[in-house]
mmCIF file of C-alpha atoms in Angstrom:
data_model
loop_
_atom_site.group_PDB
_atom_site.id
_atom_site.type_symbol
_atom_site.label_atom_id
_atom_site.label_comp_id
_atom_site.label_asym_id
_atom_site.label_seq_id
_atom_site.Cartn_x
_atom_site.Cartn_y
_atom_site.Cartn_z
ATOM 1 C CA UNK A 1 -20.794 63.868 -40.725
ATOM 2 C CA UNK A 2 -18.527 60.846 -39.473
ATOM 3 C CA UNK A 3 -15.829 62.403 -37.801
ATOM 4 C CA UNK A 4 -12.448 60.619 -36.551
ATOM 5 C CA UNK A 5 -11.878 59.353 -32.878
ATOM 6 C CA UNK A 6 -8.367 60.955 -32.640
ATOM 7 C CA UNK A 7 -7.191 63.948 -31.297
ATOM 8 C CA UNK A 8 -4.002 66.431 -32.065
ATOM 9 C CA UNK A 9 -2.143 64.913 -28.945
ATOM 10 C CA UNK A 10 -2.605 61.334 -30.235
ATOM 11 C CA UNK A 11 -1.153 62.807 -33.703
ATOM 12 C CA UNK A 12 1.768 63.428 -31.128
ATOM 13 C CA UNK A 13 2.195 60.887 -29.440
ATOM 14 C CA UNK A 14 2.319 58.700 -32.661
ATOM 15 C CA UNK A 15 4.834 61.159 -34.597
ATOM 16 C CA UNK A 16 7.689 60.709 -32.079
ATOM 17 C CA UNK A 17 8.757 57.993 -32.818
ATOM 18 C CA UNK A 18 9.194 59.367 -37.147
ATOM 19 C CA UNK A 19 10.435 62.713 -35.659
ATOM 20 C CA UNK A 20 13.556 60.837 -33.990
ATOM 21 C CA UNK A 21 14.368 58.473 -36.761
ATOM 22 C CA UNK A 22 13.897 61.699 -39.084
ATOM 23 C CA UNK A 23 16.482 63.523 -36.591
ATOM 24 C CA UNK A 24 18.831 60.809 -37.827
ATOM 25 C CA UNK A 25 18.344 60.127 -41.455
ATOM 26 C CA UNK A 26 18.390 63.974 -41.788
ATOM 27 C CA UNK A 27 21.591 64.625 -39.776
ATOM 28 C CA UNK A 28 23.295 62.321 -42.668
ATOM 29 C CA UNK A 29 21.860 64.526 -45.176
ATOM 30 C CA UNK A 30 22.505 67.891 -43.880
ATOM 31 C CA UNK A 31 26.480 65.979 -43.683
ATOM 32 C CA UNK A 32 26.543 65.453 -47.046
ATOM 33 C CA UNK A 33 24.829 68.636 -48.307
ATOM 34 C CA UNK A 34 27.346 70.440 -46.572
ATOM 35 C CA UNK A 35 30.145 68.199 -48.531
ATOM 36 C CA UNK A 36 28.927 68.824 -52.146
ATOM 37 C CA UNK A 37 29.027 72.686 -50.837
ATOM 38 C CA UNK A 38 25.919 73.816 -50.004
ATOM 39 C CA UNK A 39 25.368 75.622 -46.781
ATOM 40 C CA UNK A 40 24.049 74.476 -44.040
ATOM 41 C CA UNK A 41 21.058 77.459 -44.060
ATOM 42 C CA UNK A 42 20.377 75.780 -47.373
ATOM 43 C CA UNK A 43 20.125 72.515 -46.869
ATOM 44 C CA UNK A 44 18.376 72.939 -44.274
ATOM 45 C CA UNK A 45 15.754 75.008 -45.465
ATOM 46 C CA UNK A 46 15.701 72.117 -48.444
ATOM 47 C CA UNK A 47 14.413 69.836 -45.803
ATOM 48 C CA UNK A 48 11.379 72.136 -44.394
ATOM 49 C CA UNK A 49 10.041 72.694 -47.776
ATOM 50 C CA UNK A 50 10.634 69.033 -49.087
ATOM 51 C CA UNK A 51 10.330 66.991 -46.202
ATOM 52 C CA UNK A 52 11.750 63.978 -47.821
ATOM 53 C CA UNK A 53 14.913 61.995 -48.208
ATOM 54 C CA UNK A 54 15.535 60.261 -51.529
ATOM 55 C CA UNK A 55 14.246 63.163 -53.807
ATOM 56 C CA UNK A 56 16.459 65.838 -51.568
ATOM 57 C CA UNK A 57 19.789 63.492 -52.199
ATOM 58 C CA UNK A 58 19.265 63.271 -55.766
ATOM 59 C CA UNK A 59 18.342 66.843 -55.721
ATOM 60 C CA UNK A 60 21.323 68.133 -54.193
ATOM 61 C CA UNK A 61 23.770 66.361 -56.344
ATOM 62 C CA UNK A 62 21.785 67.605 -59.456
ATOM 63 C CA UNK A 63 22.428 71.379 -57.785
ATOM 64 C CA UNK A 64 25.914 70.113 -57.113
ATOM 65 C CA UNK A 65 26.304 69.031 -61.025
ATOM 66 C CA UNK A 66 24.656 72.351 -62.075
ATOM 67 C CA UNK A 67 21.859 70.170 -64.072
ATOM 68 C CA UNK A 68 18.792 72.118 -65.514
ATOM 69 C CA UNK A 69 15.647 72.612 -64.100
ATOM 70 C CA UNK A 70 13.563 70.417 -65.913
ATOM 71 C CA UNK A 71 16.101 67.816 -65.018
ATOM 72 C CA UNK A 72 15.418 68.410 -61.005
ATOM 73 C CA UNK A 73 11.995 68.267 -62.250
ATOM 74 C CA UNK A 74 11.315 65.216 -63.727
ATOM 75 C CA UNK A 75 13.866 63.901 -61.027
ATOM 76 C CA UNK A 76 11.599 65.126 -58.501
ATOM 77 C CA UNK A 77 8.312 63.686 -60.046
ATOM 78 C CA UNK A 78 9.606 60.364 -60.761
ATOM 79 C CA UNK A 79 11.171 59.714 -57.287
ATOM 80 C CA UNK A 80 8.500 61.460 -55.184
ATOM 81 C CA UNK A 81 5.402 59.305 -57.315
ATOM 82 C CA UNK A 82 5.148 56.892 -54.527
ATOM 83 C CA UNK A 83 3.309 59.763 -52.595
ATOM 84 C CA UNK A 84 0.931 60.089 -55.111
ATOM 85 C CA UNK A 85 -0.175 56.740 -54.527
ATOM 86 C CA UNK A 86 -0.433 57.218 -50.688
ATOM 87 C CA UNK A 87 -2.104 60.336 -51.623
ATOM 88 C CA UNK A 88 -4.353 58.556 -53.173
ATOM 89 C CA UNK A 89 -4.928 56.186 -50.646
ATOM 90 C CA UNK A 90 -4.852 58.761 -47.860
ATOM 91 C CA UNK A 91 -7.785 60.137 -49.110
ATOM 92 C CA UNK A 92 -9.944 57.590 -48.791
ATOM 93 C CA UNK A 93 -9.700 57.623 -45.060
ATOM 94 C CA UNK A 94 -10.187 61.290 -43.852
ATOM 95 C CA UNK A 95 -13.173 61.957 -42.217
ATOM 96 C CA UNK A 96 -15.425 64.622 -42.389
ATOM 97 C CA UNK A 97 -13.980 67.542 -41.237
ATOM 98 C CA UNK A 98 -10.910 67.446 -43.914
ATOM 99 C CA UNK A 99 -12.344 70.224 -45.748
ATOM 100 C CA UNK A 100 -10.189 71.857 -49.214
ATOM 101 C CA UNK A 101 -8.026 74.401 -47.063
ATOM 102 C CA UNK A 102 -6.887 71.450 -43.828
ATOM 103 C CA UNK A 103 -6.327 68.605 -47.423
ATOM 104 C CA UNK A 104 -3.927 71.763 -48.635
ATOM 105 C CA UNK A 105 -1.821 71.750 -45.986
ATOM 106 C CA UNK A 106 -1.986 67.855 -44.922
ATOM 107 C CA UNK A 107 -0.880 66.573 -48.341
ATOM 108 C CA UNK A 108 2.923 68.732 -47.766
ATOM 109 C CA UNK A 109 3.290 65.930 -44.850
ATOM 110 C CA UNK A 110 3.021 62.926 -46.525
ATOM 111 C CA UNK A 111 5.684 60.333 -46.404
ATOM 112 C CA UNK A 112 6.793 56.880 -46.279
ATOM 113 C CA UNK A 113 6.437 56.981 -42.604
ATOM 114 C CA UNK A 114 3.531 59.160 -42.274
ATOM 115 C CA UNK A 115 1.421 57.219 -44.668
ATOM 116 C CA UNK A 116 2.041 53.956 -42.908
ATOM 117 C CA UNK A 117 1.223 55.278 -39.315
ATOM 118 C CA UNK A 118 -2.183 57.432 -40.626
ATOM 119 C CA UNK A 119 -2.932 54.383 -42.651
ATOM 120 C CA UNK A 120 -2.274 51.689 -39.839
ATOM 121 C CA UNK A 121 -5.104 53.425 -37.614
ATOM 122 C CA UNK A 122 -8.053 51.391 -37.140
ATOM 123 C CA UNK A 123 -10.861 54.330 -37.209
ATOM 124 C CA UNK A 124 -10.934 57.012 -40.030
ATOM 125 C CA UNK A 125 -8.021 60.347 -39.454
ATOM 126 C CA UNK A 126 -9.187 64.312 -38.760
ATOM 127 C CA UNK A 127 -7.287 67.266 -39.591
ATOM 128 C CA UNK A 128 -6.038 67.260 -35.732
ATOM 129 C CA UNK A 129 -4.443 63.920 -35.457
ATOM 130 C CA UNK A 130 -2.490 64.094 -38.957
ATOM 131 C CA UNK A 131 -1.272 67.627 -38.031
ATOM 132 C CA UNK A 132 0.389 66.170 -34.710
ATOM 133 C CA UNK A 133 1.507 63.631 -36.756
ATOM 134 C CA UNK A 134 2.804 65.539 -39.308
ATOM 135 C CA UNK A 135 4.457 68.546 -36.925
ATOM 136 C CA UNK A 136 7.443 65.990 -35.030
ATOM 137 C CA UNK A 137 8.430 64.643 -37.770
ATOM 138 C CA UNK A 138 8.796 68.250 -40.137
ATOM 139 C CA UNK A 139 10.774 69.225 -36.385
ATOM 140 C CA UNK A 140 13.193 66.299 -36.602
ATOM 141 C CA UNK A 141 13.679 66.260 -40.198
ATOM 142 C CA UNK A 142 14.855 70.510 -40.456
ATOM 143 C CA UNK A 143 16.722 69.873 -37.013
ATOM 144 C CA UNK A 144 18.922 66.925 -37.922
ATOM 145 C CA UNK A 145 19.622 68.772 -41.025
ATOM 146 C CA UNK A 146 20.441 71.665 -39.022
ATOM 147 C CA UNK A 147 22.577 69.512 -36.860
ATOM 148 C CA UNK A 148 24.193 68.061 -39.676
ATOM 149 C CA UNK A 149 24.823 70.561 -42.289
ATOM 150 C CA UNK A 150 26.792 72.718 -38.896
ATOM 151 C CA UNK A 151 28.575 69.396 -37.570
ATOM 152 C CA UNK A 152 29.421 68.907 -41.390
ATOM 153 C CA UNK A 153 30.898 72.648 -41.063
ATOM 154 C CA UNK A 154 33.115 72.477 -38.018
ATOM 155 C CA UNK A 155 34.129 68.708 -37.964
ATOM 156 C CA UNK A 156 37.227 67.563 -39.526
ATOM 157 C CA UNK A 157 37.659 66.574 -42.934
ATOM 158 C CA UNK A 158 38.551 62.889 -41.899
ATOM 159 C CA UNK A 159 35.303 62.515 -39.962
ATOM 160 C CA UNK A 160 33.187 64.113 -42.647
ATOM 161 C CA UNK A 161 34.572 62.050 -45.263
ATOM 162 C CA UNK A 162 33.762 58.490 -43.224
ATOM 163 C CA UNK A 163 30.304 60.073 -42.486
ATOM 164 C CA UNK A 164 29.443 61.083 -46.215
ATOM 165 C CA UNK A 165 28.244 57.476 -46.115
ATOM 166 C CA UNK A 166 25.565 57.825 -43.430
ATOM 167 C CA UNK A 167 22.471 58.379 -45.877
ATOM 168 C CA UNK A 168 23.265 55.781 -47.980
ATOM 169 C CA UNK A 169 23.883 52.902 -45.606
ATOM 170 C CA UNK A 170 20.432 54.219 -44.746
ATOM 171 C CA UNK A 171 19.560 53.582 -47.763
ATOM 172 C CA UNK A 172 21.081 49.870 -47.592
ATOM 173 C CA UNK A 173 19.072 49.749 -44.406
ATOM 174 C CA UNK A 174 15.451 50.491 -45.778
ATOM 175 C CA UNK A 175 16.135 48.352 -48.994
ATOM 176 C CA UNK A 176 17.836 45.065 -47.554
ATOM 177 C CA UNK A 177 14.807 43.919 -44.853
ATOM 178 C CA UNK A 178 12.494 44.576 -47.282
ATOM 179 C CA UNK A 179 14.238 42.517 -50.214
ATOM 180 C CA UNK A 180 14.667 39.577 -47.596
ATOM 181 C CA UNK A 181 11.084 38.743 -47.209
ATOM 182 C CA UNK A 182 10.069 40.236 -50.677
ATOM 183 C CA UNK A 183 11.240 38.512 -54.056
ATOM 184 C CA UNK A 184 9.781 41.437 -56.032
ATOM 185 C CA UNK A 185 11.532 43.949 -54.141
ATOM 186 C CA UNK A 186 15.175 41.861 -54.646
ATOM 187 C CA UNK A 187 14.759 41.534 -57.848
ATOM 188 C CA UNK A 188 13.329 45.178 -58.040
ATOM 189 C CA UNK A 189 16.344 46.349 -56.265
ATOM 190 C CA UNK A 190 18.893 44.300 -58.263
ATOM 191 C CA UNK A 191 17.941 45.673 -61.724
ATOM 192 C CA UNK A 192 18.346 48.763 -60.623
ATOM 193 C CA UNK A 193 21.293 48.440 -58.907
ATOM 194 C CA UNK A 194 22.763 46.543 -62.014
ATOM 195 C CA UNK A 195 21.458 49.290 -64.429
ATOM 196 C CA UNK A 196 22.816 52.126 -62.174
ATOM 197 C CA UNK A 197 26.378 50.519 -62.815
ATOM 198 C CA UNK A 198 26.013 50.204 -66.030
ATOM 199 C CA UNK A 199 25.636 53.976 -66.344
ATOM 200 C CA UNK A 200 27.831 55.057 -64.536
ATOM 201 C CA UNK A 201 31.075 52.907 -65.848
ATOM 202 C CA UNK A 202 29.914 52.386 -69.712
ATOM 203 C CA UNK A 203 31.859 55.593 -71.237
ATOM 204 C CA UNK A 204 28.826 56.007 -73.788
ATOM 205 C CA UNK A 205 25.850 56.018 -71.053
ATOM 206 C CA UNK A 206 28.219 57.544 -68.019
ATOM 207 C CA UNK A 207 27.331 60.953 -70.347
ATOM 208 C CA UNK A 208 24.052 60.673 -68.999
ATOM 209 C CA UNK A 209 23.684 63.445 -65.959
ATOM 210 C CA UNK A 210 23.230 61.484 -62.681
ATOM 211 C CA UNK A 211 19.518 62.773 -61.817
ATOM 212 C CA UNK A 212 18.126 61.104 -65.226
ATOM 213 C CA UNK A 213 20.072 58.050 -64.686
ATOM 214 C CA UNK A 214 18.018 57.501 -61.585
ATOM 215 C CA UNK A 215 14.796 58.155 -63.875
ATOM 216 C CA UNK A 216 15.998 55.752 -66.141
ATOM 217 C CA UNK A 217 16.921 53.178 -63.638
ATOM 218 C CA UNK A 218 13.819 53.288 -61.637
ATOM 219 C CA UNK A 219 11.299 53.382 -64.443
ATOM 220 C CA UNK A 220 12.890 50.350 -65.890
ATOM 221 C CA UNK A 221 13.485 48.402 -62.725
ATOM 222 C CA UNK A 222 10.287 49.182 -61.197
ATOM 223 C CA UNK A 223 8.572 48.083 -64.368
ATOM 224 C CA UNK A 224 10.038 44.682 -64.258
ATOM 225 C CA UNK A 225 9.514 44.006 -61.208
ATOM 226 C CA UNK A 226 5.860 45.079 -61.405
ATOM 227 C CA UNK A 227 5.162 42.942 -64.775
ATOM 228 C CA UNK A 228 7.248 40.089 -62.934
ATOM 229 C CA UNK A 229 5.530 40.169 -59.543
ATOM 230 C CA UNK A 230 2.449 42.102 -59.869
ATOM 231 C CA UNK A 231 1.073 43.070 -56.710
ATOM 232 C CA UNK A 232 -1.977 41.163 -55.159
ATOM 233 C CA UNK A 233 -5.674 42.547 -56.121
ATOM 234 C CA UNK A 234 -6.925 45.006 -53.182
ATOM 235 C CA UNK A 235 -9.261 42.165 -52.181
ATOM 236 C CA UNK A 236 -6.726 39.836 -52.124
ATOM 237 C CA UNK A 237 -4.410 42.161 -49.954
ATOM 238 C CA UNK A 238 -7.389 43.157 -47.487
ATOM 239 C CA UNK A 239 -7.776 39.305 -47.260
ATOM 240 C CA UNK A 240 -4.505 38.606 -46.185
ATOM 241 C CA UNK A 241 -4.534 41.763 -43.593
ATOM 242 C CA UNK B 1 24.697 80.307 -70.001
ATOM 243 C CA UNK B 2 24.413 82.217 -66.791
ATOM 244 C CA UNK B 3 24.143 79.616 -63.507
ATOM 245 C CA UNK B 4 20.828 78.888 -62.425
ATOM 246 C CA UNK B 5 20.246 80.308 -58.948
ATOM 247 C CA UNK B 6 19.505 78.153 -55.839
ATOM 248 C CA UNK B 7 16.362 79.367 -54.852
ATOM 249 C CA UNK B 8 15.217 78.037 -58.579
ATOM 250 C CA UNK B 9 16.586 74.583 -57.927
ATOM 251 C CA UNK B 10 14.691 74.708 -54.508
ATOM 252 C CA UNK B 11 11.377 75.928 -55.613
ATOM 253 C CA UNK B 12 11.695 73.714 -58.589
ATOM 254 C CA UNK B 13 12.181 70.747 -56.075
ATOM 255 C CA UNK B 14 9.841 71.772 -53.297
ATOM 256 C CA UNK B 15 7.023 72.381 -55.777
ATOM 257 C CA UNK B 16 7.194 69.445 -57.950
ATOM 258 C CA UNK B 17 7.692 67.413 -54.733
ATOM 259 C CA UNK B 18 3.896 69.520 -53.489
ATOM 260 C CA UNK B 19 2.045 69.030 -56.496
ATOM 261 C CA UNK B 20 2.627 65.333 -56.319
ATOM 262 C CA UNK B 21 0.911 64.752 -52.950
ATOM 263 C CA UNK B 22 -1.397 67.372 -53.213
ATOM 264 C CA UNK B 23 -2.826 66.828 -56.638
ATOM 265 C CA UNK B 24 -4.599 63.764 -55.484
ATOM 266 C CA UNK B 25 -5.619 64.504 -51.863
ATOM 267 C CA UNK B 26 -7.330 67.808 -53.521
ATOM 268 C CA UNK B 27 -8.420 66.137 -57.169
ATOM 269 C CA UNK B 28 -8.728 62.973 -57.310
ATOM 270 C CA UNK B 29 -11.317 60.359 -55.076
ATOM 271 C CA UNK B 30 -10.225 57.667 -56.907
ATOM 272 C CA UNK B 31 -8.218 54.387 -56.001
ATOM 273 C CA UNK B 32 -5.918 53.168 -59.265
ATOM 274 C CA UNK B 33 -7.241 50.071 -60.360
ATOM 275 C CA UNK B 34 -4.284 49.132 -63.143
ATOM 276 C CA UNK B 35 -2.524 46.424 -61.163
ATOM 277 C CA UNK B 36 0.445 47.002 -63.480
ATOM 278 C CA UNK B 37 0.456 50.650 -62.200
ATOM 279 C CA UNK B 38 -0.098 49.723 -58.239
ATOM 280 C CA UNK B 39 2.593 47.470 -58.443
ATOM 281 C CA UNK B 40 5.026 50.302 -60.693
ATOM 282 C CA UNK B 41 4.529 52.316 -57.507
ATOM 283 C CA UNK B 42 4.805 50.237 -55.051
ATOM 284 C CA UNK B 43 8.432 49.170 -56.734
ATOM 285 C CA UNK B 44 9.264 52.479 -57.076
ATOM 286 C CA UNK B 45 11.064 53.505 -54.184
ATOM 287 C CA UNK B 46 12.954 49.939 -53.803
ATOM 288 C CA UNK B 47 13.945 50.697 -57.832
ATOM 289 C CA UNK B 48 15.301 54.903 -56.497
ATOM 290 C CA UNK B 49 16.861 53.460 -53.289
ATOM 291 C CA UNK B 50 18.957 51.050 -55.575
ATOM 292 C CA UNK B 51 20.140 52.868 -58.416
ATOM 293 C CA UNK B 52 21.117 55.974 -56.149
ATOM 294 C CA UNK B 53 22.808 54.101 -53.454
ATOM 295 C CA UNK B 54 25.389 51.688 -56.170
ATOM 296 C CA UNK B 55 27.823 52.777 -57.039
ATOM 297 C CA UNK B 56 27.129 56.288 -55.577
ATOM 298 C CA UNK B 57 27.804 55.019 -51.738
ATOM 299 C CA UNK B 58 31.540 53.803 -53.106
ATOM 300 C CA UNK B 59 32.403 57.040 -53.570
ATOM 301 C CA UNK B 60 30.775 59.209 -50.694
ATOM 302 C CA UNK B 61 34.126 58.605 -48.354
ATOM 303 C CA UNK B 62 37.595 59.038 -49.263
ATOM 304 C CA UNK B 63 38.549 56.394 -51.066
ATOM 305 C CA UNK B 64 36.684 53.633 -52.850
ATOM 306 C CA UNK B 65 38.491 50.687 -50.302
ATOM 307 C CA UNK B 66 37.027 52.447 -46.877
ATOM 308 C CA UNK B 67 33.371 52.735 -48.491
ATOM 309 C CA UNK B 68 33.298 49.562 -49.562
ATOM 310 C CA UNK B 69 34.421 48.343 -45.812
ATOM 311 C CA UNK B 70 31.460 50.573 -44.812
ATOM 312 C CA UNK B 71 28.977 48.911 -47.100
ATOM 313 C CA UNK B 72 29.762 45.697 -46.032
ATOM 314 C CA UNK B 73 29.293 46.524 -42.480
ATOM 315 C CA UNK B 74 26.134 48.471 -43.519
ATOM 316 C CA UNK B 75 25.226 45.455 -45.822
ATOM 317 C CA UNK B 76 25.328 42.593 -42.989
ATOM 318 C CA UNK B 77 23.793 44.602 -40.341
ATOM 319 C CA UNK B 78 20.696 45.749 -42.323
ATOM 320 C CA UNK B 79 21.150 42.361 -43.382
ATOM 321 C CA UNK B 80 20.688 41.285 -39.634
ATOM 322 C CA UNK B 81 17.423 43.364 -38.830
ATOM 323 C CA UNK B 82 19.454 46.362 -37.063
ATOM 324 C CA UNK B 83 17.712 50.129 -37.241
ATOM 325 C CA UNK B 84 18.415 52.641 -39.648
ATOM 326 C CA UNK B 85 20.617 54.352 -36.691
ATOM 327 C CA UNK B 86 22.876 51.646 -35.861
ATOM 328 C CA UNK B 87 23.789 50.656 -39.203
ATOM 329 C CA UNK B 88 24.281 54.860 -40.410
ATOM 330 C CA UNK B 89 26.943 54.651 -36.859
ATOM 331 C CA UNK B 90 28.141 51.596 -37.654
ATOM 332 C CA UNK B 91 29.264 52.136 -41.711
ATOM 333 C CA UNK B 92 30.485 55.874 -40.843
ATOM 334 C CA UNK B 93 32.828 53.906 -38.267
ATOM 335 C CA UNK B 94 33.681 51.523 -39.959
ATOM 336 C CA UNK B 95 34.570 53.708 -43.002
ATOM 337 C CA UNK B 96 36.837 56.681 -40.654
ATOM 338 C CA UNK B 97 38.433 52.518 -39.045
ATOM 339 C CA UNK B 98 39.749 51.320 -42.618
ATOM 340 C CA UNK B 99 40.746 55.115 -43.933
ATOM 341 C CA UNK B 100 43.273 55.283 -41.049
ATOM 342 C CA UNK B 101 44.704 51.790 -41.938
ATOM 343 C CA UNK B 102 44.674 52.956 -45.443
ATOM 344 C CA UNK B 103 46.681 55.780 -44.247
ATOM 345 C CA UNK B 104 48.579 54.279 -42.070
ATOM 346 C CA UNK B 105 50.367 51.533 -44.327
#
């Protein structure tokens, strides 16, 4: 049985730096929780049991709008399907000890960030190195909400109005670098963008609910953009790396 | 129609968001050969990001003229290379900046 070099304090070490950009991207979100009127016990027990930022915005405003379940649902499925893939992926490099009970409680940690740090690692990952990974980051994500959702409580409606746009210029943040240097992720980004307008200030379509405009918008952008820049073959991409 | 109660929403959210990174850590030893369907998912977040940041981040301040201020800042400094900190700081600033002037004129 192969198992992997790394040990729970390496997990650690490599976490910190996720936990303290989490601390930061979450403080933004337990802000605007707390602004659509949630408390800030809620929100932030929406961030230790979803440990994730996209699918908890567009999950909060669908509380906020009072949308159905199967709405948050299929919200949920169609933003979070990235993770499947890393899932996926993820998989292939556990090593031996990753028996049914340790892949049960990894899979809850995996994320954007996650993924790319377990997946950067030259030598195959144990149970012990992804749960240090995993256990910064879930700190720093409930914390900044924490953080957040009580600054968002006690601070002036002037500042908590100008901050309500924290986790989105986050959002501007992630997208932007990436679009530079990718033209599939521009033009990705620009459909979407473009379509999201569209439903929001055509009368007819602005009846849509906002959590299935994002499902519409993202199906249909990220379907362009993969039958107009398909990505390389795995060879290909293990070539280039 | 009697409101739906938030610990529905939550489990709702929490478990759909589960399933999908557990199903194929647990199931599935797979990889997904369908390039269309690689590339769908690797889009997929890029396509989210969009859609739910315009128009939505022109009206998370006060008034439409102060978020767009702090999208611009937000836009040029991401723009620029800066970290996901310093251009959150520097569009929240920017934004309180131009709703006083608003205010003040």
């Amino acid at each position: 049985m192969q198992l992997s070099p790394y040990s729970f304090r390496d997990g650690l070490r490599d976490g910190l730096p996720i936990a303290l950009g989490y601390l930061s991207v979450s403080f933004g979100f337990g802000i605007s929780s707390v602004g659509q009127g949630l408390s800030w016990r809620s929100a932030t027990v929406i961030s230790l049991v979803n440990l994730t930022s996209a699918g908890q915005v567009a999950g909060v405003a669908i509380i906020a709008a009072m949308g159905s379940l199967g709405e948050m649902a299929l919200a949920q499925l169609v933003i979070n399907i990235r993770y499947l893939l890393m899932s996926i992926s993820l998989a292939q490099r556990l090593d031996g000890g990753f028996t049914l009970p340790h892949r049960f409680f990894v899979s809850f940690g995996i994320t954007d960030e996650i993924f790319a740090v377990a997946s950067s690692k030259p030598e195959i990952v144990g149970p012990k190195y992804m749960y240090g990974l995993i256990l910064g980051p879930v700190i720093g994500w409930t914390l900044g909400t924490l953080l957040g959702g009580v600054a968002g409580e006690i601070l002036p409606a002037a500042v908590n109005a100008a901050m309500g746009i924290a986790i989105y210029a986050m959002f501007v943040a992630i997208v932007i670098p990436q679009a530079r240097s990718d033209r599939g992720v521009l033009v990705c980004a620009a459909i979407a963008v473009a379509l999201s307008c569209l439903m929001r200030y055509v009368p007819a379509l602005s009846r849509v609910s906002g959590g299935f405009a994002v499902i519409i918008c993202a199906v249909l952008a990220a379907s362009a953009a993969a039958v107009l820049f398909p990505v390389a073959d795995e060879a290909e991409q293990e070539a280039e790396a | 129609m009697s409101a739906i109660p938030l610990w529905a929403y939550v489990l709702v959210m929490a478990g759909v968001t589960y399933l999908v990174r557990m199903t194929p850590m647990v199931l599935l030893r797979r990889k997904i050969r369908s390039r269309f369907l690689r590339s769908f998912l690797r889009y997929v977040p890029y396509a989210v990001l969009g859609a739910m940041t315009i128009p939505a981040i022109f009206h998370s301040t006060a008034s439409v003229a102060s978020a767009a201020v702090g999208f611009l800042v937000a836009a040029a400094l991401s723009f620029r290379g800066r970290s996901l900190i310093t251009v959150a700081v520097a569009a929240c600033a920017a934004a309180y900046l131009a709703q006083l002037i608003i205010g003040f004129i």
